[in-house]
CSV table of C-alpha atoms in Angstrom, one decimal:
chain,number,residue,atom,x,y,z
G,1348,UNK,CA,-25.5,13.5,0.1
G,1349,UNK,CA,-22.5,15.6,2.2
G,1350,UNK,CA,-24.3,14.6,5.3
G,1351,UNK,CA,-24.2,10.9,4.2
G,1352,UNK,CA,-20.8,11.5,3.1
G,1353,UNK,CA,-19.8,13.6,6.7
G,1354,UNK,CA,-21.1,10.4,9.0
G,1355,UNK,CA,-19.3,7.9,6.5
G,1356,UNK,CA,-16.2,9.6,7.2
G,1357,UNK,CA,-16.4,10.2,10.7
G,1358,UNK,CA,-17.5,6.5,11.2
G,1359,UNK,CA,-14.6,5.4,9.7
G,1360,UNK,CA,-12.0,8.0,11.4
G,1361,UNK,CA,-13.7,7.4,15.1
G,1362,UNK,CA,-14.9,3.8,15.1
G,1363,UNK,CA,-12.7,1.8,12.6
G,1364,UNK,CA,-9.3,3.8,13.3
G,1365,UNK,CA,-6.5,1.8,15.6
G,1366,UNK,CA,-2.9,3.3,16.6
G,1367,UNK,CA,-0.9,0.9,14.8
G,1368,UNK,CA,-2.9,1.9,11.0
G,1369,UNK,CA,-2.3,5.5,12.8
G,1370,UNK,CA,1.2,4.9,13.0
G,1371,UNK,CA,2.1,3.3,9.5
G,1372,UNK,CA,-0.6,5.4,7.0
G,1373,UNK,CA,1.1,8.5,7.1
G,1374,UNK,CA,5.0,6.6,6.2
G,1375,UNK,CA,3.1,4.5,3.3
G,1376,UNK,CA,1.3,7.3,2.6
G,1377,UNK,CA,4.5,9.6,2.2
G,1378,UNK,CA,5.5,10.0,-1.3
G,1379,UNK,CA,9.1,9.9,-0.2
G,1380,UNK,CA,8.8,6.9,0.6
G,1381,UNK,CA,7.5,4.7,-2.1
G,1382,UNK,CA,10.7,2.6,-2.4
G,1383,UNK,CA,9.1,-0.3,-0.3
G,1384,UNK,CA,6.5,-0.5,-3.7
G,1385,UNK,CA,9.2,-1.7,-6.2
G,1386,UNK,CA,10.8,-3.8,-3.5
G,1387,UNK,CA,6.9,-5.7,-3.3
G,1388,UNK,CA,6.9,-5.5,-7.2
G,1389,UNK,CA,10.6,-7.2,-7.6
G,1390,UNK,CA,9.6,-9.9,-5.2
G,1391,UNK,CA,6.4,-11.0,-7.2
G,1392,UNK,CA,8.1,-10.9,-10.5
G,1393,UNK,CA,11.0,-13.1,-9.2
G,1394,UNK,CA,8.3,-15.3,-7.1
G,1395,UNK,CA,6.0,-16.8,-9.7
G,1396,UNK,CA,8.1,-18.9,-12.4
G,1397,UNK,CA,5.1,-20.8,-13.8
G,1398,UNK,CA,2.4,-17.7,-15.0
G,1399,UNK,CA,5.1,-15.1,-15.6
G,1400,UNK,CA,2.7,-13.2,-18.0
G,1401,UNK,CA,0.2,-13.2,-14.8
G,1402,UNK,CA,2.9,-11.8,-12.9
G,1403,UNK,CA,3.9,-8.9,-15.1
G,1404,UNK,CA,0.0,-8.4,-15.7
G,1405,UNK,CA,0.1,-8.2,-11.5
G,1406,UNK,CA,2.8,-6.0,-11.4
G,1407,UNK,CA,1.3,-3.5,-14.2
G,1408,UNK,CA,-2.1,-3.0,-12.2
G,1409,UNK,CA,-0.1,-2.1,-9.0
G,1410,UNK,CA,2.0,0.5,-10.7
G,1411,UNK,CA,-2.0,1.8,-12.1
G,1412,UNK,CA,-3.1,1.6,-9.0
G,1413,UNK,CA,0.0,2.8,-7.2
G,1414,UNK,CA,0.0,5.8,-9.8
């Protein structure tokens, strides 16, 4: 299994890996920096006027997920 797991990564990191992900993963990735998330959450919440219990169940998996 940790040989499966070894090629998996290195696939990923050597064959599917580009500069600009390169560039912006390590900022998004940066706990400092998490503003830009409730920014994204505000803008869905004021967005969708019509399903606003959708939206708020939206916003409540990205703060799981984000969390």
């Amino acid at each position: 299994m940790n040989t499966i797991d070894t090629y998996i990564f290195f696939f990923i990191n050597g064959t599917l890996s580009n500069s600009v992900t390169d560039m912006i993963m390590p900022f998004i990735t940066d706990l400092k920096n998490i503003w830009w998330i409730y920014i994204v959450l505000i803008f869905i919440a004021l967005y969708d006027k019509k399903r606003p219990y959708f939206t708020l169940l939206l916003c409540l998996v990205l703060l799981i997920a984000i969390g």
